[in-house]
CSV table of C-alpha atoms and ligand atoms in Angstrom, one decimal:
chain,number,residue,atom,x,y,z
A,1,MET,CA,79.8,103.8,115.5
A,2,THR,CA,76.0,105.7,115.9
A,3,LEU,CA,75.0,108.6,114.4
A,4,ALA,CA,74.0,109.8,117.9
A,5,GLU,CA,78.0,109.3,119.2
A,6,LEU,CA,79.4,110.8,116.2
A,7,ASP,CA,77.1,113.8,116.4
A,8,ARG,CA,78.2,114.4,120.8
A,9,LEU,CA,82.3,114.3,118.9
A,10,ALA,CA,81.7,116.8,116.3
A,11,GLN,CA,79.9,118.9,118.8
A,12,LEU,CA,83.1,118.8,120.8
A,13,PRO,CA,85.4,122.3,120.9
A,14,PHE,CA,88.2,121.2,118.2
A,15,PHE,CA,91.1,120.4,120.0
A,16,GLU,CA,89.3,118.7,122.7
A,17,LEU,CA,88.4,116.4,119.5
A,18,LEU,CA,91.9,116.6,118.0
A,19,GLN,CA,93.4,115.0,121.4
A,20,GLN,CA,91.0,112.6,121.2
A,21,ALA,CA,91.9,111.5,117.6
A,22,ARG,CA,95.1,111.5,119.0
A,23,ALA,CA,94.3,109.6,121.9
A,24,THR,CA,92.9,106.6,119.7
A,25,HIS,CA,95.8,106.8,116.9
A,26,GLU,CA,98.6,106.6,118.8
A,27,ARG,CA,97.2,103.4,120.9
A,28,HIS,CA,96.0,101.6,117.4
A,29,TRP,CA,99.1,103.7,115.4
A,30,PRO,CA,102.4,104.0,117.0
A,31,LYS,CA,104.8,103.9,114.4
A,32,GLN,CA,104.1,108.0,113.1
A,33,GLU,CA,104.5,106.5,109.0
A,34,VAL,CA,103.0,107.6,106.6
A,35,GLN,CA,101.9,105.1,103.9
A,36,LEU,CA,102.4,106.3,99.7
A,37,CYS,CA,100.4,105.4,98.0
A,38,THR,CA,100.9,106.6,94.0
A,39,LEU,CA,97.1,106.6,91.7
A,40,LEU,CA,97.6,105.5,87.8
A,41,SER,CA,94.4,106.1,85.7
A,42,ILE,CA,94.5,103.3,82.9
A,43,LYS,CA,91.3,104.1,81.4
A,44,THR,CA,91.2,107.8,81.6
A,45,GLY,CA,88.0,109.6,80.1
A,46,GLY,CA,84.8,108.8,78.6
A,47,CYS,CA,82.7,107.0,81.5
A,48,SER,CA,78.6,106.4,81.0
A,49,GLU,CA,78.1,108.1,85.0
A,50,ASP,CA,77.2,111.3,85.4
A,51,CYS,CA,79.1,111.8,88.5
A,52,SER,CA,78.6,115.6,89.5
A,53,TYR,CA,82.1,115.4,90.3
A,54,CYS,CA,83.7,114.2,87.8
A,55,ALA,CA,85.9,115.5,85.8
A,56,GLN,CA,86.3,111.8,83.4
A,57,SER,CA,82.5,111.8,82.3
A,58,ALA,CA,81.7,112.2,78.8
A,59,ARG,CA,78.2,113.9,79.9
A,60,TYR,CA,81.1,116.9,80.6
A,61,SER,CA,83.2,118.7,78.3
A,62,THR,CA,85.7,118.6,80.7
A,63,GLY,CA,88.2,119.0,78.6
A,64,VAL,CA,89.6,115.2,79.9
A,65,ASP,CA,89.3,113.5,76.8
A,66,ALA,CA,88.4,109.7,76.3
A,67,GLU,CA,91.8,107.5,75.8
A,68,ARG,CA,92.0,103.4,75.9
A,69,LEU,CA,92.4,101.1,78.5
A,70,MET,CA,96.8,101.8,78.6
A,71,SER,CA,99.0,99.5,77.7
A,72,ARG,CA,101.1,96.5,80.2
A,73,ASP,CA,103.8,97.5,79.2
A,74,ALA,CA,103.2,101.7,79.8
A,75,VAL,CA,100.9,100.6,83.7
A,76,MET,CA,104.3,98.6,84.3
A,77,GLU,CA,106.7,101.8,83.8
A,78,ASN,CA,104.9,103.4,86.1
A,79,ALA,CA,104.3,101.0,88.6
A,80,ARG,CA,108.4,100.1,88.4
A,81,ALA,CA,108.9,103.9,88.7
A,82,ALA,CA,105.8,104.4,91.6
A,83,LYS,CA,108.1,102.1,93.4
A,84,ALA,CA,111.9,103.0,92.5
A,85,ASN,CA,110.1,106.1,93.9
A,86,GLY,CA,109.4,104.6,97.1
A,87,SER,CA,105.6,104.0,97.1
A,88,THR,CA,104.6,101.0,98.6
A,89,ARG,CA,100.9,101.1,97.7
A,90,PHE,CA,100.1,101.2,93.5
A,91,CYS,CA,95.9,102.2,92.4
A,92,MET,CA,95.0,102.0,89.1
A,93,GLY,CA,91.6,103.3,88.3
A,94,ALA,CA,89.7,103.4,85.5
A,95,ALA,CA,86.8,105.4,84.1
A,96,TRP,CA,83.6,102.7,83.9
A,97,LYS,CA,80.3,102.3,85.4
A,98,GLY,CA,81.5,98.6,86.1
A,99,VAL,CA,83.9,95.5,84.6
A,100,ARG,CA,81.6,92.6,83.4
A,101,GLN,CA,83.2,88.8,83.3
A,102,GLY,CA,84.3,87.2,80.0
A,103,SER,CA,84.9,91.1,78.1
A,104,LYS,CA,88.3,91.8,76.2
A,105,ARG,CA,88.9,94.7,78.8
A,106,PHE,CA,88.0,93.5,82.0
A,107,ASN,CA,90.6,89.9,80.1
A,108,ASP,CA,92.9,93.2,80.0
A,109,VAL,CA,93.1,94.6,83.5
A,110,LEU,CA,93.5,91.2,85.2
A,111,GLU,CA,97.0,90.8,83.1
A,112,ILE,CA,98.0,93.9,83.7
A,113,ILE,CA,97.4,93.1,87.7
A,114,ARG,CA,99.0,90.1,87.6
A,115,ASP,CA,102.1,92.1,86.3
A,116,VAL,CA,101.4,94.6,88.3
A,117,SER,CA,101.1,92.5,91.6
A,118,ALA,CA,104.7,90.6,90.8
A,119,LEU,CA,105.9,93.7,91.9
A,120,ASP,CA,105.5,93.6,96.0
A,121,MET,CA,103.2,96.6,95.8
A,122,GLU,CA,99.8,96.5,97.7
A,123,VAL,CA,97.7,96.5,95.0
A,124,CYS,CA,94.6,98.5,94.4
A,125,VAL,CA,91.8,99.5,92.0
A,126,THR,CA,88.9,101.2,91.5
A,127,LEU,CA,86.6,100.1,88.5
A,128,GLY,CA,83.4,100.7,88.7
A,129,GLU,CA,81.3,98.5,89.8
A,130,LEU,CA,81.4,94.5,90.3
A,131,GLY,CA,79.2,91.5,90.8
A,132,ALA,CA,81.0,88.8,92.9
A,133,GLU,CA,82.1,86.5,90.4
A,134,GLU,CA,85.1,89.1,89.1
A,135,ALA,CA,85.3,90.2,92.8
A,136,GLY,CA,86.5,87.5,92.4
A,137,LEU,CA,88.9,87.2,89.9
A,138,LEU,CA,90.0,89.9,90.7
A,139,ARG,CA,91.5,89.1,93.8
A,140,GLU,CA,92.4,85.8,92.3
A,141,ALA,CA,95.1,88.1,90.1
A,142,GLY,CA,96.4,89.7,92.9
A,143,VAL,CA,94.5,92.4,93.9
A,144,THR,CA,94.5,93.3,97.9
A,145,ALA,CA,91.8,96.1,97.6
A,146,TYR,CA,89.6,97.6,96.0
A,147,ASN,CA,88.1,101.7,95.9
A,148,HIS,CA,84.7,102.0,95.5
A,149,ASN,CA,83.9,105.6,97.8
A,150,ILE,CA,80.8,105.4,99.3
A,151,ASP,CA,81.1,110.3,98.0
A,152,THR,CA,78.3,111.4,100.1
A,153,SER,CA,75.1,110.8,102.5
A,154,PRO,CA,72.3,107.9,101.0
A,155,GLU,CA,70.5,111.6,101.2
A,156,HIS,CA,72.5,113.3,99.5
A,157,TYR,CA,73.9,110.3,96.9
A,158,GLY,CA,70.7,112.0,94.6
A,159,ASN,CA,70.7,115.2,94.4
A,160,ILE,CA,75.3,114.5,92.8
A,161,VAL,CA,75.0,111.3,90.4
A,162,SER,CA,71.6,109.5,88.7
A,163,THR,CA,73.0,106.8,86.7
A,164,HIS,CA,73.5,104.7,89.6
A,165,THR,CA,72.7,104.4,92.8
A,166,PHE,CA,73.9,104.3,96.5
A,167,GLU,CA,72.7,100.7,97.0
A,168,ASP,CA,74.9,100.0,93.8
A,169,ARG,CA,77.7,100.9,96.1
A,170,LEU,CA,77.1,99.2,98.9
A,171,ASN,CA,76.5,95.4,96.9
A,172,THR,CA,79.9,96.6,95.4
A,173,LEU,CA,81.4,97.0,98.4
A,174,LYS,CA,79.5,93.8,99.7
A,175,HIS,CA,81.6,91.9,96.8
A,176,VAL,CA,84.6,93.0,97.2
A,177,GLN,CA,83.9,92.0,101.1
A,178,ASP,CA,83.1,88.2,100.1
A,179,ALA,CA,86.1,87.5,98.1
A,180,GLY,CA,88.7,88.8,100.2
A,181,MET,CA,89.7,91.7,99.3
A,182,ALA,CA,90.7,95.0,102.1
A,183,VAL,CA,88.4,97.6,101.6
A,184,CYS,CA,89.1,101.3,100.3
A,185,CYS,CA,85.8,103.3,101.1
A,186,GLY,CA,85.7,106.8,101.6
A,187,GLY,CA,83.9,110.1,100.4
A,188,ILE,CA,84.2,113.5,99.3
A,189,LEU,CA,84.3,117.2,101.5
A,190,GLY,CA,83.0,120.1,99.4
A,191,LEU,CA,79.9,118.7,97.1
A,192,GLY,CA,77.3,120.7,98.3
A,193,GLU,CA,76.7,118.8,101.5
A,194,GLN,CA,75.3,119.4,105.0
A,195,ALA,CA,76.9,118.3,108.4
A,196,GLN,CA,75.1,115.8,108.9
A,197,ASP,CA,75.6,114.0,105.5
A,198,ARG,CA,78.9,114.1,107.0
A,199,LEU,CA,78.2,112.7,109.6
A,200,ARG,CA,75.8,109.5,107.7
A,201,MET,CA,78.3,108.8,105.8
A,202,LEU,CA,80.6,107.6,107.9
A,203,GLU,CA,78.1,106.6,110.2
A,204,ILE,CA,77.9,104.2,107.4
A,205,LEU,CA,82.0,104.1,106.8
A,206,SER,CA,82.0,103.2,110.1
A,207,ASN,CA,79.3,100.4,109.3
A,208,LEU,CA,80.7,98.0,107.5
A,209,ASP,CA,81.4,95.1,109.0
A,210,PRO,CA,85.1,94.2,108.8
A,211,GLN,CA,85.2,98.3,108.2
A,212,PRO,CA,87.2,99.8,106.0
A,213,GLU,CA,90.5,99.1,105.4
A,214,SER,CA,91.5,102.6,104.1
A,215,VAL,CA,89.4,105.4,103.7
A,216,PRO,CA,90.2,108.2,101.2
A,217,ILE,CA,89.0,111.4,102.6
A,218,ASN,CA,89.5,114.5,99.5
A,219,VAL,CA,88.3,117.5,98.9
A,220,LEU,CA,86.3,118.6,95.7
A,221,MET,CA,89.0,119.2,93.8
A,222,PRO,CA,86.3,121.5,91.1
A,223,MET,CA,87.2,120.8,87.7
A,224,PRO,CA,85.5,123.2,84.9
A,225,GLY,CA,82.7,122.2,82.5
A,226,THR,CA,80.9,119.5,85.5
A,227,PRO,CA,78.4,120.7,87.3
A,228,LEU,CA,80.3,121.7,90.8
A,229,GLU,CA,83.2,123.8,88.9
A,230,ASP,CA,82.1,126.6,91.6
A,231,ALA,CA,81.5,124.6,94.7
A,232,GLN,CA,82.3,126.4,98.1
A,233,PRO,CA,85.3,125.7,99.0
A,234,VAL,CA,86.1,123.6,102.4
A,235,ASP,CA,87.2,125.2,105.3
A,236,SER,CA,90.2,123.1,106.5
A,237,PHE,CA,89.5,123.5,109.7
A,238,ASP,CA,86.6,121.3,108.8
A,239,LEU,CA,89.0,118.8,106.6
A,240,ILE,CA,91.0,118.3,109.7
A,241,ARG,CA,87.6,117.5,112.5
A,242,MET,CA,86.4,115.2,109.4
A,243,ILE,CA,90.1,113.3,109.8
A,244,ALA,CA,89.4,113.2,113.3
A,245,LEU,CA,86.0,111.9,113.5
A,246,ALA,CA,87.3,109.3,110.7
A,247,ARG,CA,90.2,108.2,113.4
A,248,ILE,CA,87.7,107.6,116.5
A,249,SER,CA,84.9,105.1,114.1
A,250,MET,CA,87.9,103.6,113.0
A,251,PRO,CA,90.6,103.0,114.3
A,252,LYS,CA,92.3,100.8,112.8
A,253,ALA,CA,91.9,101.6,108.8
A,254,LYS,CA,95.0,103.3,107.5
A,255,VAL,CA,92.8,106.9,106.7
A,256,ARG,CA,94.2,108.6,103.6
A,257,LEU,CA,94.9,112.5,102.8
A,258,SER,CA,93.6,112.6,99.8
A,259,ALA,CA,92.6,114.7,96.6
A,260,GLY,CA,93.1,117.7,97.1
A,261,ARG,CA,96.0,118.5,99.2
A,262,THR,CA,98.3,120.8,96.6
A,263,ASP,CA,95.7,123.7,98.5
A,264,LEU,CA,96.1,122.2,101.5
A,265,SER,CA,98.8,124.4,103.7
A,266,LYS,CA,102.0,122.5,104.7
A,267,GLU,CA,100.4,123.4,108.3
A,268,ALA,CA,96.6,122.1,108.0
A,269,GLN,CA,98.1,118.6,106.4
A,270,ALA,CA,100.3,118.6,109.5
A,271,LEU,CA,97.3,118.8,111.8
A,272,CYS,CA,95.3,116.1,109.5
A,273,PHE,CA,98.6,113.5,110.1
A,274,PHE,CA,98.0,115.2,113.7
A,275,ALA,CA,94.5,114.1,114.1
A,276,GLY,CA,94.7,109.8,112.6
A,277,ALA,CA,95.6,111.0,108.6
A,278,ASN,CA,98.4,108.2,108.0
A,279,SER,CA,98.2,107.9,104.0
A,280,ILE,CA,98.8,110.1,101.3
A,281,PHE,CA,98.6,109.8,97.6
A,282,TYR,CA,102.1,110.8,96.6
A,283,GLY,CA,103.1,111.3,92.9
A,284,GLU,CA,102.7,114.4,91.0
A,285,LYS,CA,99.2,113.7,89.0
A,286,LEU,CA,96.2,111.8,90.6
A,287,LEU,CA,93.4,110.3,88.2
A,288,THR,CA,93.6,113.4,85.8
A,289,ALA,CA,94.6,116.2,88.4
A,290,LYS,CA,97.3,117.7,90.2
A,291,ASN,CA,98.4,116.1,93.7
A,292,PRO,CA,101.8,118.3,95.5
A,293,ALA,CA,106.0,117.2,93.3
A,294,VAL,CA,106.9,114.5,94.9
A,295,LYS,CA,109.6,116.3,96.6
A,296,ARG,CA,107.3,118.7,98.3
A,297,ASP,CA,106.5,115.4,100.0
A,298,LEU,CA,109.2,113.8,101.7
A,299,ASP,CA,110.8,117.7,102.4
A,300,LEU,CA,107.1,118.1,104.1
A,301,LEU,CA,107.3,114.4,106.2
A,302,GLU,CA,111.0,114.5,107.3
A,303,ALA,CA,110.0,117.9,109.0
A,304,LEU,CA,107.1,116.2,110.3
A,305,ASP,CA,110.1,113.0,110.8
A,306,LEU,CA,106.7,110.9,109.9
A,307,THR,CA,108.5,108.2,108.0
A,308,PRO,CA,106.7,106.1,104.8
A,309,GLN,CA,105.2,102.8,106.0
A,310,ALA,CA,106.4,99.2,104.3
A,311,PRO,CA,104.0,97.8,102.3
A,312,PHE,CA,102.2,94.8,104.5
A,313,SER,CA,102.3,95.7,107.6
A,314,ASP,CA,98.8,95.6,107.9
A,315,VAL,CA,97.3,93.6,105.4
A,316,PRO,CA,98.1,90.5,104.1
A,317,LYS,CA,99.6,89.2,101.0
A,318,PRO,CA,97.7,87.4,98.3
A,319,CYS,CA,99.4,84.1,98.9
A,320,ALA,CA,101.8,83.0,96.0
A,321,THR,CA,99.7,82.2,93.1
A,322,ALA,CA,97.1,83.9,93.6
A,323,ALA,CA,99.6,87.0,92.5
A,324,GLY,CA,101.1,84.5,90.5
A,325,ILE,CA,104.3,84.5,90.9
A,326,ALA,CA,105.3,81.4,92.3
B,401,LIG,N1,84.4,105.0,87.9
B,401,LIG,C1,85.6,104.7,89.5
B,401,LIG,C2,84.8,104.8,90.6
B,401,LIG,O1,83.3,105.9,90.1
B,401,LIG,O2,84.6,104.2,91.7
B,401,LIG,C3,86.5,104.6,89.2
B,401,LIG,C4,87.1,106.5,89.1
B,401,LIG,S1,86.7,107.6,90.7
B,401,LIG,C5,87.2,108.4,89.4
B,401,LIG,C6,87.4,107.4,92.1
B,401,LIG,C7,87.4,108.6,92.9
B,401,LIG,O3,88.0,109.7,93.2
B,401,LIG,C8,85.7,108.6,93.2
B,401,LIG,O4,84.8,108.3,93.9
B,401,LIG,C9,86.3,110.2,93.9
B,401,LIG,O5,85.5,110.3,95.2
B,401,LIG,C10,86.8,111.0,93.5
B,401,LIG,N2,86.8,112.2,93.4
B,401,LIG,C11,86.6,111.6,91.6
B,401,LIG,N3,86.3,112.8,90.7
B,401,LIG,C12,86.9,114.0,92.0
B,401,LIG,C13,86.8,115.5,92.4
B,401,LIG,N4,87.3,116.4,91.3
B,401,LIG,N5,88.4,115.8,93.5
B,401,LIG,C14,87.8,115.1,94.6
B,401,LIG,N6,88.3,113.4,94.8
B,401,LIG,C15,86.7,113.5,93.3
B,402,LIG,C1,90.2,108.3,95.9
B,402,LIG,O1,89.0,108.2,97.1
B,402,LIG,N1,90.5,109.2,95.3
B,402,LIG,C2,91.5,108.8,94.5
B,402,LIG,C3,91.3,107.5,93.9
B,402,LIG,N2,90.4,107.2,95.2
B,402,LIG,C4,91.4,106.9,92.9
B,402,LIG,C5,91.1,109.8,93.0
B,402,LIG,C6,91.1,111.6,93.0
B,402,LIG,C7,90.6,111.5,91.5
B,402,LIG,C8,90.5,113.5,92.3
B,402,LIG,C9,90.3,114.2,90.8
B,402,LIG,C10,91.2,113.8,89.1
B,402,LIG,O2,91.9,113.2,89.6
B,402,LIG,O3,90.3,113.8,88.3
B,403,LIG,FE1,82.9,107.4,86.1
B,403,LIG,FE2,83.6,107.4,88.1
B,403,LIG,FE3,83.9,109.2,87.5
B,403,LIG,FE4,81.8,108.1,88.1
B,403,LIG,S1,83.5,109.0,89.8
B,403,LIG,S2,82.5,110.1,85.8
B,403,LIG,S3,82.0,106.4,87.7
B,403,LIG,S4,84.8,107.3,86.3
């Protein structure tokens, strides 16, 4: 979608925008389902990058200590618990600038992925920058989706991160697509961006070819010790508008109402679902930050007559040999 089209939609009265988004949503997602994804930080803290929102950067004193890569057994325990709780997608995050083929840590992660992919959940990882070889190996090990956010507009990106570029992010996304993994790519609201930056972000996301399979919309969770600890809070109506614009501009994507739900009322979340959100992070922890309690989310879904989406209902299953379950 062009910037001009996004701009025209963004100027619609609130309820007109919501109606359009709802119509698009119902055409493409008639089932009243929400995908439940569980996150696990398999390597926490000590990251070389300086993303100014992130509690895991080694450059800031945030109280998040650098840990080693989690053991296969510990990851599997968490993955099994997520499945037992009703999650259909398991997303593992690592606080790394990126990964390199042949390194011990990358081989260890591949082993972890082979184990987790045998559990028959969608497997998503977010490990930072990738080259073509690394992307191919992840795909072969059983990764179905790779999360790598552009976070904001290209114009604002340099104000938020200096240790890698917006272009680096796009290159990784290209390798992910070429390897045949689904792209999970979105951003954060509340990084001191202008309304125009949000639209530019959506312009770039919606012009990826193919469009992302899923689009996480995070609201900044201000982390003490980071440069953005005192950032202005995001108005929930702005979030709802952003979800509506994401739905209209990327009709087939799962739009994930991501970080920041702990501060959203159930009514605001209901409007997000109405406007087109159809995926959430589920489970009491994100990577380092809090997420709503499982019971609270299940109650919310029940109150709204929404049901959990089955795994692989709109993405192909990796082939058995690739997933190591032949
Ligand atoms: N290191 C990898 C990377 O940068 O892609 C993976 C992990 S990183 C923590 C994943 C995403 O989490 C970021 O791109 C950002 O969108 C989101 N995120 C991190 N800290 C956040 C915060 N404080 N509030 C909201 N979203 C956040
Ligand atoms: C995404 O877009 N949001 C998730 C996931 N992808 C990896 C991460 C949210 C992190 C929130 C802050 C924290 O837990 O430290
Ligand atoms: Fe590192 Fe990712 Fe956090 Fe940036 S967002 S500091 S790359 S963990």
